XYZ file of C-alpha atoms in Angstrom:
145
model
C 106.916 97.625 89.070
C 106.666 93.843 88.865
C 104.301 93.787 91.861
C 101.836 96.170 90.213
C 101.942 94.253 86.935
C 101.295 91.049 88.860
C 98.375 92.713 90.664
C 96.777 93.420 87.303
C 97.470 89.970 85.837
C 96.413 87.844 88.808
C 93.136 85.963 88.340
C 90.570 85.551 91.086
C 90.906 87.518 94.315
C 93.536 90.257 94.113
C 95.111 89.553 97.467
C 98.705 90.169 98.481
C 99.195 86.411 98.724
C 97.853 85.879 95.193
C 100.214 88.506 93.770
C 103.232 87.025 95.554
C 102.210 83.525 94.457
C 102.062 84.741 90.830
C 105.586 86.138 91.213
C 106.683 82.788 92.717
C 107.821 84.487 95.921
C 105.864 82.109 98.158
C 104.870 78.480 97.914
C 101.911 77.949 95.575
C 99.811 75.927 98.038
C 100.815 77.436 101.383
C 99.741 81.081 101.862
C 100.555 80.877 105.580
C 104.209 81.315 104.615
C 103.499 84.951 103.828
C 100.843 85.506 106.526
C 103.341 84.443 109.192
C 105.310 87.654 108.488
C 102.361 89.710 109.722
C 101.246 87.462 112.575
C 104.713 87.365 114.175
C 105.673 90.947 113.465
C 108.126 92.829 115.626
C 107.903 96.038 113.645
C 105.585 99.051 113.805
C 102.692 98.810 111.334
C 102.198 102.600 111.382
C 105.826 103.229 110.395
C 105.570 100.584 107.659
C 102.365 102.215 106.333
C 104.075 105.619 106.288
C 106.966 104.243 104.215
C 104.609 102.526 101.756
C 102.405 105.646 101.519
C 105.447 107.802 100.724
C 106.535 105.375 97.999
C 103.050 105.255 96.444
C 102.479 109.007 96.622
C 105.853 109.764 94.989
C 105.194 107.397 92.085
C 101.438 107.383 91.510
C 100.129 110.774 92.651
C 102.231 113.241 90.620
C 99.338 115.707 90.270
C 99.263 116.230 94.027
C 95.768 114.839 94.600
C 95.809 112.016 97.142
C 92.601 110.040 97.482
C 92.295 108.050 100.696
C 89.437 105.630 101.318
C 88.351 103.567 104.290
C 86.229 100.475 104.534
C 85.259 97.785 106.993
C 84.380 94.192 106.374
C 83.163 91.338 108.555
C 84.980 88.041 108.134
C 83.125 85.156 109.733
C 84.915 82.916 112.244
C 82.935 80.457 114.338
C 85.501 78.770 116.561
C 85.325 78.926 120.352
C 88.886 80.151 120.847
C 89.082 82.761 118.049
C 90.659 85.940 119.448
C 88.720 89.137 118.841
C 85.564 87.422 117.633
C 82.384 89.400 118.223
C 78.879 89.840 116.844
C 78.840 92.465 114.087
C 76.104 93.837 111.860
C 76.705 92.644 108.294
C 76.157 95.710 106.102
C 75.974 93.661 102.881
C 73.185 91.335 104.007
C 71.261 93.796 106.192
C 68.486 96.195 105.267
C 67.020 99.076 107.257
C 64.151 96.871 108.437
C 66.055 93.572 108.765
C 69.526 93.592 110.382
C 71.713 90.524 109.856
C 74.525 89.725 112.294
C 77.651 87.587 111.873
C 80.133 86.300 114.408
C 83.723 86.927 113.488
C 86.257 89.684 112.941
C 85.525 93.179 111.723
C 88.517 94.544 109.826
C 88.923 98.272 109.220
C 91.049 99.159 106.176
C 92.652 102.463 105.132
C 93.809 102.603 101.496
C 95.140 105.008 98.876
C 93.424 105.048 95.488
C 95.906 104.916 92.613
C 95.493 104.888 88.862
C 97.662 102.531 86.863
C 98.299 102.935 83.137
C 95.882 100.892 81.051
C 93.466 100.254 83.920
C 90.032 101.858 83.649
C 89.277 102.281 87.322
C 91.410 103.224 90.321
C 92.888 100.489 92.498
C 92.867 100.675 96.293
C 96.256 99.926 97.821
C 95.718 99.030 101.499
C 98.046 100.816 103.921
C 96.664 99.990 107.343
C 94.444 97.139 108.450
C 93.190 96.911 112.016
C 90.962 94.520 113.891
C 87.991 96.435 115.264
C 87.364 95.891 118.967
C 84.686 97.722 120.930
C 85.618 100.080 123.741
C 84.671 97.664 126.536
C 86.777 94.816 125.108
C 89.794 97.102 124.788
C 89.339 98.432 128.328
C 89.096 94.885 129.703
C 92.433 93.996 128.042
C 94.108 97.283 128.946
C 94.414 98.352 125.302
C 94.018 101.842 123.886
C 90.755 102.241 121.936
């Protein structure tokens, strides 16, 4: 319950790192301490997401209605040696007549919407996050698309 209270109280971006920093679980000036857990993982993200989803559904969806949302976002990275960088259409800056492109990562997110007591709008709790790669890039690296 402390994590959800911290998620409400944190100022600025409501990121996992910001919540953990508020709870003093990671160093205040070094978010890479927490990010290293994900970058060097030796566990199955799908299994982890299933466990988290079960926990959230049991506690925050007692009426039986489960609302799942998906989103994608482009995060700009300009370096020469950035893995997975590609040119993506930026949906926020583009119009129907004027497309805008950014170089970087496109992240696809699957989340469950939950309602917390005292909060006016639902919060999206991310379950799965995946780097989008086009079919040709995956085929070239021998990865499943």
